[in-house]
Coordinates of N, CA and C in Angstrom, one line a residue:
Chain F
E16 N 7.8 3.9 -3.5 CA 6.8 3.1 -2.7 C 6.0 3.8 -1.7
V17 N 5.1 3.4 -1.9 CA 3.7 4.1 -1.1 C 3.8 3.0 0.3
Q18 N 4.0 3.9 1.5 CA 4.0 3.4 2.8 C 3.5 4.0 3.8
V19 N 2.4 3.6 4.8 CA 2.0 4.1 6.1 C 2.3 3.1 7.2
L20 N 2.5 3.7 8.2 CA 3.0 3.2 9.4 C 2.4 3.4 10.5
E21 N 1.7 3.0 11.4 CA 1.1 3.5 12.5 C 1.9 3.3 13.8
S22 N 1.6 3.9 14.8 CA 2.0 3.9 16.0 C 1.0 4.4 17.1
G23 N 1.3 4.1 18.3 CA 0.7 4.7 19.6 C -0.4 3.9 20.1
G24 N -0.5 2.6 19.5 CA -1.2 1.7 20.4 C -0.7 1.0 21.5
G25 N -1.6 0.5 22.4 CA -1.3 -0.1 23.5 C -2.3 -0.4 24.5
L26 N -2.1 -0.7 25.8 CA -3.1 -0.8 26.8 C -3.5 0.3 27.6
V27 N -5.0 0.5 27.5 CA -5.3 1.5 28.1 C -6.8 1.3 29.2
Q28 N -6.6 1.7 30.1 CA -8.1 1.5 31.2 C -9.3 2.1 30.5
P29 N -10.2 1.1 30.6 CA -11.5 1.8 30.4 C -11.8 3.4 30.7
G30 N -12.4 4.3 29.7 CA -12.6 5.7 30.1 C -11.4 6.4 29.9
G31 N -10.4 5.9 29.4 CA -9.2 6.6 29.1 C -9.1 7.0 27.6
S32 N -7.6 7.4 27.4 CA -7.7 8.3 26.1 C -6.2 7.6 25.5
L33 N -6.1 7.5 24.1 CA -5.1 7.1 23.4 C -5.1 8.0 22.0
R34 N -3.6 8.1 21.5 CA -3.5 9.2 20.2 C -2.8 8.1 19.3
L35 N -3.3 7.7 18.3 CA -2.9 7.1 17.4 C -2.2 8.0 16.3
S36 N -1.2 7.6 15.6 CA -0.5 8.2 14.4 C 0.0 7.3 13.6
C37 N -0.3 7.9 12.3 CA 0.3 7.1 10.8 C 1.3 8.1 10.0
A38 N 2.3 7.5 10.0 CA 3.3 8.4 9.1 C 3.1 7.8 7.6
A39 N 3.1 8.9 6.5 CA 3.1 8.4 5.4 C 4.0 8.8 4.5
S40 N 4.3 7.9 3.4 CA 5.4 8.6 2.6 C 5.6 7.5 1.3
G41 N 6.1 8.1 0.3 CA 5.9 7.7 -1.1 C 4.8 8.2 -1.9
F42 N 4.0 9.0 -1.4 CA 3.2 9.6 -2.5 C 2.7 11.1 -1.7
T43 N 1.9 12.1 -2.8 CA 1.9 13.3 -2.2 C 0.6 13.2 -1.0
F44 N 1.0 13.2 0.0 CA 0.0 12.8 0.9 C -1.2 13.8 0.9
S45 N -0.9 15.4 0.7 CA -2.3 16.0 0.9 C -3.5 15.9 -0.1
S46 N -3.2 15.1 -1.4 CA -3.7 14.9 -2.7 C -4.9 13.6 -2.3
Y47 N -4.7 12.7 -0.8 CA -5.4 11.6 -0.7 C -6.3 11.9 0.5
A48 N -7.5 11.5 0.3 CA -8.0 11.3 1.7 C -7.5 10.0 2.7
M49 N -7.7 10.1 3.7 CA -6.9 8.9 4.7 C -7.9 8.6 5.6
S50 N -8.0 7.4 6.0 CA -8.8 6.7 6.7 C -8.3 5.8 8.0
W51 N -9.2 5.5 9.0 CA -8.8 4.4 10.1 C -9.8 3.2 9.9
V52 N -9.5 1.9 9.7 CA -10.4 0.9 9.9 C -9.9 -0.2 11.1
R53 N -10.9 -0.5 11.5 CA -10.2 -1.4 12.9 C -10.8 -2.8 13.2
Q54 N -10.0 -3.6 13.4 CA -10.6 -5.0 13.5 C -10.5 -5.7 15.2
A55 N -11.6 -5.8 15.4 CA -11.6 -6.5 17.2 C -11.1 -7.8 16.8
P56 N -10.4 -8.4 17.9 CA -9.9 -9.8 17.6 C -11.0 -10.9 17.2
G57 N -10.1 -11.5 16.2 CA -11.2 -12.7 15.6 C -12.7 -12.1 15.0
K58 N -12.6 -10.8 14.6 CA -13.8 -10.2 14.1 C -13.6 -9.7 12.6
G59 N -14.4 -9.1 12.1 CA -14.6 -8.8 10.7 C -13.9 -7.2 10.7
L60 N -13.8 -6.5 9.5 CA -13.1 -5.2 9.3 C -14.6 -4.3 9.9
E61 N -14.0 -3.0 10.4 CA -14.9 -1.6 10.6 C -14.4 -0.6 10.5
W62 N -15.0 0.1 9.2 CA -14.6 1.3 8.9 C -14.7 2.3 10.2
V63 N -14.1 3.3 10.7 CA -14.0 4.3 11.9 C -13.9 5.6 11.3
S64 N -13.1 5.9 10.7 CA -13.2 7.4 10.5 C -12.5 7.8 8.9
T65 N -12.9 8.9 8.4 CA -12.3 9.4 7.0 C -11.9 10.8 7.1
V66 N -10.7 11.4 6.6 CA -10.5 12.9 6.7 C -9.9 12.9 5.3
S67 N -10.8 14.0 4.8 CA -10.3 14.5 3.3 C -9.0 15.0 3.0
G68 N -8.1 15.2 2.0 CA -7.0 15.4 1.8 C -6.7 16.9 2.6
S69 N -7.4 17.8 2.4 CA -7.3 19.1 2.9 C -7.3 19.1 4.4
G70 N -8.0 18.1 4.7 CA -8.5 18.2 6.1 C -9.6 18.7 6.6
G71 N -10.6 19.4 5.7 CA -11.7 20.2 5.9 C -12.9 19.2 6.1
G72 N -12.7 18.0 5.8 CA -14.1 17.2 5.8 C -13.5 15.8 6.4
T73 N -14.3 15.8 7.4 CA -14.2 14.7 8.2 C -15.5 13.8 8.4
Y74 N -15.5 12.2 8.7 CA -16.5 11.3 8.4 C -16.3 10.5 9.7
Y75 N -17.5 9.8 10.2 CA -17.0 9.1 11.5 C -18.2 8.1 11.5
A76 N -18.0 6.8 12.3 CA -18.9 5.9 12.5 C -19.3 6.1 13.5
E77 N -20.9 6.0 13.7 CA -21.7 6.1 14.7 C -21.2 5.7 16.2
S78 N -20.5 4.4 16.0 CA -19.8 4.0 17.0 C -18.9 4.6 17.7
V79 N -18.3 5.8 16.9 CA -17.0 6.4 17.7 C -17.6 7.7 17.7
K80 N -18.3 8.4 17.1 CA -18.7 9.9 17.1 C -18.9 10.5 18.4
G81 N -18.2 11.6 18.3 CA -18.1 12.3 19.7 C -17.0 12.0 20.6
R82 N -16.5 10.9 20.2 CA -15.3 10.3 21.4 C -14.2 10.3 20.4
F83 N -14.2 10.0 19.2 CA -13.0 10.0 18.4 C -12.5 11.2 17.4
T84 N -11.5 11.7 17.3 CA -11.2 12.8 16.2 C -10.2 12.4 15.1
I85 N -10.3 12.5 14.2 CA -9.4 12.3 13.1 C -8.8 13.7 12.8
S86 N -7.6 13.5 12.5 CA -6.8 14.6 11.7 C -5.7 14.6 11.2
R87 N -5.1 15.4 10.5 CA -3.9 15.1 9.9 C -3.0 16.4 9.5
D88 N -1.8 16.4 9.2 CA -1.0 17.7 9.4 C -0.2 17.2 8.0
N89 N -0.8 17.7 6.9 CA 0.1 17.8 5.5 C 1.4 18.4 5.5
S90 N 2.0 19.2 6.4 CA 3.3 19.5 6.3 C 4.1 18.2 6.8
Q91 N 3.5 17.4 7.8 CA 4.4 16.5 8.2 C 3.9 15.0 7.8
N92 N 3.1 15.0 6.6 CA 2.5 14.0 6.3 C 2.2 12.8 7.2
T93 N 1.3 12.9 8.2 CA 0.9 12.3 9.3 C -0.6 12.3 9.5
L94 N -1.1 11.3 10.0 CA -2.8 11.4 10.0 C -2.6 10.8 11.7
S95 N -3.8 11.5 12.1 CA -3.7 10.9 13.8 C -5.2 10.6 14.0
L96 N -5.4 9.8 15.1 CA -6.6 9.7 15.7 C -6.8 9.8 17.3
Q97 N -7.6 10.6 17.6 CA -7.5 10.9 19.0 C -8.6 10.2 19.6
M98 N -8.6 9.4 20.4 CA -9.6 8.3 21.2 C -9.6 8.9 22.6
N99 N -10.8 9.2 22.8 CA -11.2 9.5 24.0 C -12.4 8.6 24.8
S100 N -12.6 8.5 25.9 CA -13.8 7.8 26.6 C -13.7 6.3 26.2
L101 N -12.6 5.6 26.0 CA -12.5 4.3 25.5 C -13.2 3.3 26.1
G102 N -14.1 2.4 25.6 CA -14.4 1.3 26.4 C -13.9 -0.1 25.7
V103 N -14.2 -1.2 26.3 CA -13.6 -2.5 25.8 C -14.0 -2.9 24.8
E104 N -15.1 -2.3 24.1 CA -15.5 -2.6 22.7 C -14.8 -1.6 21.8
D105 N -13.7 -1.0 22.2 CA -12.9 -0.3 21.2 C -11.7 -1.3 21.1
T106 N -11.5 -2.1 21.8 CA -10.0 -3.2 21.6 C -10.2 -3.8 20.2
A107 N -9.0 -3.5 19.4 CA -9.1 -3.8 18.0 C -7.5 -3.5 17.5
V108 N -7.3 -4.2 16.5 CA -6.2 -3.4 15.6 C -6.6 -2.4 15.0
Y109 N -6.1 -1.4 15.0 CA -6.3 0.0 14.2 C -5.5 0.0 13.0
Y110 N -5.8 -0.2 11.7 CA -5.2 0.2 10.6 C -5.6 1.5 9.9
C111 N -4.3 2.4 9.4 CA -4.2 3.3 8.7 C -4.4 3.0 7.3
A112 N -5.3 3.6 6.5 CA -5.5 3.3 5.2 C -5.6 4.4 4.2
R113 N -5.0 4.3 3.3 CA -5.0 5.6 1.8 C -6.4 5.3 1.2
N114 N -7.1 6.3 1.2 CA -8.4 6.3 0.1 C -7.7 6.4 -1.3
S115 N -7.9 5.7 -2.2 CA -7.5 5.7 -3.7 C -7.4 6.8 -4.6
D116 N -8.5 7.7 -4.1 CA -8.4 8.9 -5.1 C -9.2 10.0 -4.4
G117 N -9.6 11.3 -5.0 CA -10.1 12.3 -4.3 C -11.5 12.4 -4.6
S118 N -11.9 11.3 -5.1 CA -13.7 11.3 -5.3 C -14.0 10.9 -4.2
G119 N -15.5 11.2 -4.0 CA -16.2 10.8 -3.1 C -16.4 9.2 -3.1
K120 N -16.1 8.3 -3.9 CA -16.4 7.3 -4.0 C -15.1 6.4 -4.2
N121 N -14.4 6.1 -3.2 CA -13.1 5.5 -3.2 C -12.9 4.4 -2.2
H122 N -11.8 3.6 -2.5 CA -11.7 2.3 -1.9 C -10.0 2.5 -1.0
F123 N -9.8 1.5 -0.1 CA -8.8 1.6 0.8 C -7.7 1.0 0.0
D124 N -6.8 1.8 -0.7 CA -5.5 1.1 -1.6 C -4.4 0.8 -1.0
F125 N -3.9 1.2 0.1 CA -2.7 1.0 0.6 C -2.9 0.8 2.2
W126 N -2.7 -0.1 3.1 CA -3.0 -0.2 4.3 C -1.7 -0.3 5.0
G127 N -1.7 0.1 6.2 CA -0.5 -0.1 7.1 C -0.7 -1.5 7.8
Q128 N 0.5 -1.8 8.6 CA 0.3 -3.3 9.2 C -0.5 -3.3 10.6
G129 N -1.0 -2.2 11.1 CA -1.8 -2.3 12.0 C -1.2 -1.9 13.7
T130 N -1.9 -1.3 14.3 CA -1.5 -1.1 15.8 C -2.3 -1.4 16.4
L131 N -2.1 -2.2 17.6 CA -3.2 -3.0 18.5 C -3.6 -2.1 19.8
V132 N -4.8 -1.7 20.0 CA -5.3 -1.2 21.3 C -6.1 -1.9 22.2
T133 N -5.8 -2.1 23.3 CA -6.4 -2.9 24.3 C -6.9 -2.1 25.2
V134 N -8.0 -2.1 25.6 CA -8.9 -1.3 26.6 C -9.3 -2.5 27.5
S135 N -8.9 -2.6 28.7 CA -8.6 -3.4 29.9 C -8.5 -3.0 31.1
S136 N -9.2 -3.2 32.3 CA -8.8 -3.0 33.6 C -7.7 -3.8 34.2
Chain L
D4 N -27.9 3.3 7.0 CA -26.6 2.6 6.6 C -26.9 1.5 5.8
I5 N -25.8 1.4 4.7 CA -26.1 0.2 3.7 C -25.5 -0.9 4.6
Q6 N -26.2 -2.1 4.6 CA -25.7 -3.2 5.1 C -25.0 -4.1 4.0
M7 N -24.1 -4.8 4.1 CA -23.4 -5.8 3.3 C -23.4 -7.2 3.7
T8 N -24.1 -8.1 3.1 CA -24.1 -9.4 3.7 C -23.4 -10.2 2.5
Q9 N -22.4 -11.0 3.3 CA -21.8 -11.9 2.4 C -22.2 -13.4 2.5
S10 N -22.1 -14.3 1.5 CA -22.4 -15.7 1.6 C -21.3 -16.6 0.8
P11 N -21.0 -17.7 1.3 CA -21.1 -18.1 2.5 C -20.1 -17.5 3.7
S12 N -20.2 -17.9 4.8 CA -19.4 -17.4 5.8 C -17.9 -17.9 5.8
S13 N -18.1 -19.1 5.5 CA -16.8 -20.0 5.2 C -17.1 -21.0 4.2
V14 N -16.0 -21.4 3.4 CA -16.1 -22.4 2.4 C -14.8 -23.2 2.6
S15 N -15.1 -24.7 2.4 CA -13.9 -25.3 2.3 C -13.8 -25.7 1.1
A16 N -12.1 -25.8 0.4 CA -12.3 -26.0 -1.1 C -10.8 -26.9 -1.3
S17 N -10.6 -27.3 -2.2 CA -9.2 -27.7 -2.5 C -8.5 -26.8 -3.8
V18 N -7.3 -27.0 -3.7 CA -6.5 -26.5 -4.9 C -7.2 -27.0 -6.2
G19 N -7.6 -25.6 -7.0 CA -7.9 -25.9 -8.6 C -9.4 -26.0 -8.4
D20 N -10.0 -25.8 -7.2 CA -11.5 -25.8 -7.3 C -11.6 -24.1 -7.6
R21 N -13.0 -24.0 -8.3 CA -13.5 -22.8 -8.5 C -14.4 -22.4 -7.2
V22 N -14.2 -21.4 -6.5 CA -14.8 -20.5 -5.6 C -15.4 -19.5 -5.7
T23 N -17.0 -19.3 -5.2 CA -17.6 -18.2 -5.7 C -18.2 -17.7 -4.3
I24 N -18.0 -16.3 -4.0 CA -18.6 -15.8 -2.8 C -19.4 -14.6 -3.5
T25 N -20.6 -14.2 -2.6 CA -21.4 -13.5 -3.2 C -21.6 -12.6 -1.8
C26 N -22.0 -11.4 -2.4 CA -22.2 -9.9 -1.8 C -23.5 -9.2 -2.0
R27 N -24.0 -9.2 -1.1 CA -25.6 -8.5 -1.3 C -25.5 -6.8 -0.7
A28 N -25.9 -6.0 -1.1 CA -26.4 -4.5 -0.4 C -27.5 -4.3 -0.2
S29 N -27.7 -4.0 1.0 CA -29.2 -3.5 1.6 C -29.8 -2.6 0.7
Q30 N -28.8 -1.8 0.0 CA -29.5 -0.9 -1.5 C -28.5 -0.7 -2.5
G31 N -29.0 -0.2 -3.5 CA -28.4 0.0 -4.9 C -27.2 0.9 -4.4
I32 N -25.8 0.1 -5.0 CA -24.4 1.2 -4.8 C -23.8 1.2 -6.1
S33 N -24.6 0.8 -7.3 CA -24.2 1.1 -8.5 C -22.8 -0.1 -8.5
S34 N -21.8 0.5 -9.0 CA -20.7 -0.6 -9.0 C -19.7 0.0 -8.2
W35 N -19.9 0.4 -7.1 CA -18.8 1.0 -6.0 C -18.9 0.0 -4.9
L36 N -18.1 -1.1 -5.5 CA -18.0 -2.0 -4.4 C -16.3 -2.6 -4.7
A37 N -15.7 -2.9 -3.3 CA -14.4 -3.3 -3.2 C -14.3 -4.8 -2.7
W38 N -13.5 -5.6 -3.1 CA -13.1 -7.0 -2.7 C -11.6 -6.9 -2.0
Y39 N -11.5 -7.4 -0.8 CA -10.5 -7.5 -0.3 C -9.9 -8.9 0.2
Q40 N -8.8 -9.1 0.3 CA -8.1 -10.5 0.8 C -7.2 -10.1 2.1
Q41 N -7.5 -11.1 2.9 CA -7.0 -10.9 4.3 C -6.4 -12.2 4.7
K42 N -4.9 -12.3 5.1 CA -4.5 -13.3 5.5 C -4.3 -13.2 7.0
P43 N -4.0 -14.1 7.7 CA -4.0 -14.0 9.3 C -2.9 -13.3 9.9
G44 N -2.7 -12.2 10.6 CA -2.0 -11.2 11.0 C -1.5 -10.3 10.1
K45 N -2.2 -10.2 8.7 CA -1.9 -9.1 7.9 C -2.9 -8.1 7.4
A46 N -2.8 -7.3 7.1 CA -3.5 -6.2 6.5 C -4.4 -6.3 5.5
P47 N -5.6 -6.2 5.2 CA -5.9 -6.4 4.0 C -5.3 -5.8 2.9
K48 N -5.7 -6.5 1.4 CA -5.0 -6.2 0.3 C -6.4 -6.0 -0.8
V49 N -6.5 -5.1 -1.4 CA -7.7 -4.8 -2.5 C -7.2 -5.7 -3.5
L50 N -8.3 -6.4 -4.2 CA -8.1 -7.5 -5.3 C -9.1 -6.9 -6.2
I51 N -10.2 -6.1 -6.1 CA -11.2 -5.7 -7.2 C -11.6 -4.3 -7.1
Y52 N -11.6 -3.4 -7.7 CA -12.4 -2.2 -7.4 C -12.4 -1.5 -8.8
P53 N -13.7 -0.9 -9.1 CA -15.0 -1.1 -8.4 C -15.3 -2.4 -9.3
A54 N -16.2 -3.0 -8.6 CA -17.1 -4.2 -8.9 C -16.4 -5.2 -9.9
T55 N -15.9 -4.7 -11.0 CA -15.4 -5.8 -11.6 C -13.9 -5.6 -12.5
S56 N -13.2 -4.5 -11.8 CA -12.0 -4.3 -12.0 C -10.7 -4.8 -11.2
L57 N -10.0 -5.9 -12.2 CA -9.1 -6.2 -11.1 C -8.0 -5.0 -11.0
Q58 N -7.4 -5.2 -9.6 CA -6.4 -4.1 -9.5 C -5.1 -4.5 -9.9
S59 N -4.2 -3.7 -10.0 CA -2.7 -4.3 -10.8 C -2.0 -5.3 -9.8
G60 N -1.5 -6.0 -10.6 CA -0.9 -7.2 -9.9 C -1.3 -8.2 -9.4
V61 N -2.9 -8.1 -9.5 CA -3.9 -9.4 -8.9 C -4.0 -10.5 -9.9
P62 N -3.6 -11.5 -9.5 CA -3.8 -12.9 -10.5 C -5.0 -12.7 -11.4
S63 N -5.0 -13.2 -12.4 CA -6.6 -13.3 -13.5 C -7.5 -14.4 -13.1
R64 N -7.0 -15.0 -12.0 CA -7.8 -16.2 -11.8 C -9.0 -15.5 -10.8
F65 N -8.8 -14.2 -10.4 CA -9.9 -13.6 -9.6 C -10.5 -12.7 -10.5
S66 N -11.9 -12.9 -10.3 CA -12.8 -12.0 -11.1 C -13.8 -11.4 -10.4
G67 N -14.5 -10.2 -10.7 CA -15.7 -9.6 -9.9 C -17.0 -9.4 -11.0
S68 N -18.0 -9.7 -10.5 CA -18.9 -8.8 -11.4 C -20.2 -8.7 -10.7
G69 N -21.1 -7.9 -11.3 CA -22.4 -7.5 -10.6 C -22.4 -6.0 -10.4
S70 N -23.5 -5.4 -10.4 CA -23.8 -4.1 -10.0 C -25.4 -3.7 -9.4
G71 N -25.5 -2.8 -8.9 CA -26.7 -2.5 -8.0 C -26.7 -3.2 -6.6
T72 N -27.5 -4.2 -6.5 CA -27.1 -4.8 -5.0 C -26.6 -6.1 -4.8
D73 N -26.4 -6.9 -6.1 CA -25.7 -8.4 -6.1 C -24.3 -8.3 -7.0
F74 N -23.4 -8.8 -6.2 CA -22.0 -8.8 -6.4 C -21.3 -10.2 -6.2
T75 N -20.5 -10.7 -6.9 CA -19.8 -11.8 -7.1 C -18.2 -11.6 -7.3
L76 N -17.6 -12.6 -6.1 CA -16.3 -12.7 -6.3 C -16.0 -14.0 -6.8
T77 N -14.9 -14.3 -7.9 CA -15.1 -15.7 -8.0 C -13.3 -16.0 -8.2
I78 N -12.9 -17.2 -7.7 CA -11.6 -17.6 -8.0 C -11.8 -18.7 -8.9
S79 N -11.2 -18.8 -10.0 CA -11.4 -19.6 -10.9 C -10.8 -20.9 -10.7
S80 N -9.5 -20.8 -10.1 CA -8.6 -22.6 -9.9 C -8.0 -21.7 -8.5
L81 N -8.3 -22.3 -7.6 CA -7.9 -21.9 -6.3 C -6.4 -22.4 -6.0
Q82 N -5.4 -21.6 -5.8 CA -4.2 -21.5 -5.5 C -3.8 -21.7 -4.2
P83 N -2.8 -22.3 -3.6 CA -2.5 -22.5 -2.2 C -2.3 -21.0 -1.5
E84 N -2.1 -20.2 -1.9 CA -2.0 -18.7 -1.3 C -3.3 -18.0 -1.5
D85 N -4.2 -18.8 -2.0 CA -5.7 -18.1 -1.8 C -6.4 -18.6 -0.6
F86 N -5.9 -19.1 0.4 CA -6.5 -19.5 1.4 C -6.5 -18.4 2.3
A87 N -7.5 -17.9 2.6 CA -7.7 -16.5 3.4 C -9.1 -16.0 3.7
T88 N -9.2 -15.1 4.1 CA -10.5 -14.6 4.5 C -10.8 -13.2 3.6
Y89 N -11.8 -13.1 3.0 CA -12.2 -12.0 1.9 C -13.4 -11.2 2.1
Y90 N -13.5 -10.1 1.8 CA -14.4 -9.0 2.4 C -14.9 -8.4 1.4
C91 N -16.2 -8.0 1.2 CA -16.6 -6.7 0.2 C -16.7 -5.6 1.2
Q92 N -16.9 -4.4 0.4 CA -17.0 -3.2 1.2 C -17.6 -2.1 0.0
Q93 N -18.6 -1.3 0.4 CA -19.3 -0.4 -0.3 C -18.6 0.9 -0.4
A94 N -18.2 1.6 -1.4 CA -17.7 2.8 -1.4 C -18.6 3.9 -2.1
Y95 N -19.9 3.5 -1.9 CA -21.0 4.4 -2.3 C -21.2 5.7 -1.4
T96 N -21.2 5.5 -0.5 CA -21.4 6.4 0.8 C -21.1 6.3 2.1
F97 N -20.9 7.5 3.0 CA -20.8 6.9 4.2 C -22.0 6.7 5.3
P98 N -22.0 5.9 6.2 CA -20.5 5.4 6.6 C -20.2 4.3 5.6
R99 N -18.8 3.9 5.2 CA -18.4 2.9 4.7 C -18.8 1.6 5.5
T100 N -19.2 0.6 4.8 CA -19.5 -0.7 5.5 C -19.0 -2.0 4.5
F101 N -18.4 -2.8 5.7 CA -17.9 -4.1 5.0 C -18.7 -5.2 5.1
G102 N -18.7 -6.3 4.3 CA -19.5 -7.7 4.9 C -18.7 -8.1 6.0
Q103 N -19.3 -9.1 6.4 CA -18.9 -9.9 7.4 C -17.6 -10.9 7.4
G104 N -17.4 -11.4 6.0 CA -16.0 -11.9 5.7 C -16.8 -13.4 5.4
T105 N -15.9 -13.9 4.3 CA -15.9 -15.1 4.0 C -14.6 -15.8 4.1
K106 N -14.3 -16.8 4.8 CA -13.1 -17.6 4.9 C -13.0 -18.8 4.1
V107 N -11.9 -18.9 3.4 CA -11.8 -20.0 2.3 C -10.6 -21.0 3.0
D108 N -11.1 -22.0 3.4 CA -10.0 -22.9 4.0 C -9.8 -24.1 3.4
V109 N -9.0 -25.3 3.9 CA -8.7 -26.1 3.0 C -10.0 -27.4 3.2
K110 N -10.3 -27.9 2.4 CA -11.0 -29.0 2.5 C -10.3 -30.2 3.0

């Protein structure tokens, strides 16, 4: 059974940093791109970042480029999101999601339950 | 960036109703479109990808149509478990973009 489980959310002050993790199981992790998608309270879904299966290709939303870094450890089946210079606009539930295949045109076929990041003083 | 525009933003319907949600892309995306269903406090679940292909385990009352820039999600006979918010998402290029969502609630 495919499972992805996020951790690392919490309360952080504006300007601070936080690192999210996602533990994956039930599939060959290195064969799939992985992504982070977020949802601000009461708002819609916003794609944040994607990393290729090998980790060699990374993509970011303009809103987080230069502040967030996505990475993966295929030996540990884990995905990470390092978030720096956090602002109140980054407050959201962050979902870890598996990309459906190795093509460049894929959707998010499995999602975690999400982890809440709150940026507030 | 490709903008995805859904309409309506919300729809009130009754069990048994036919519900149609549209999604328009600001430029052509061929059939690289996904539809998701999200219930309160839960992660989204993919219903259809690409544009017209029902995902495994999704009831046949859901269907998708369209290509290029105009797409439709149809629920042929609304069931109690279908009250939720629905999102479209283009998978054509980065940045990936979602529609703003359509909330289906009880009439």
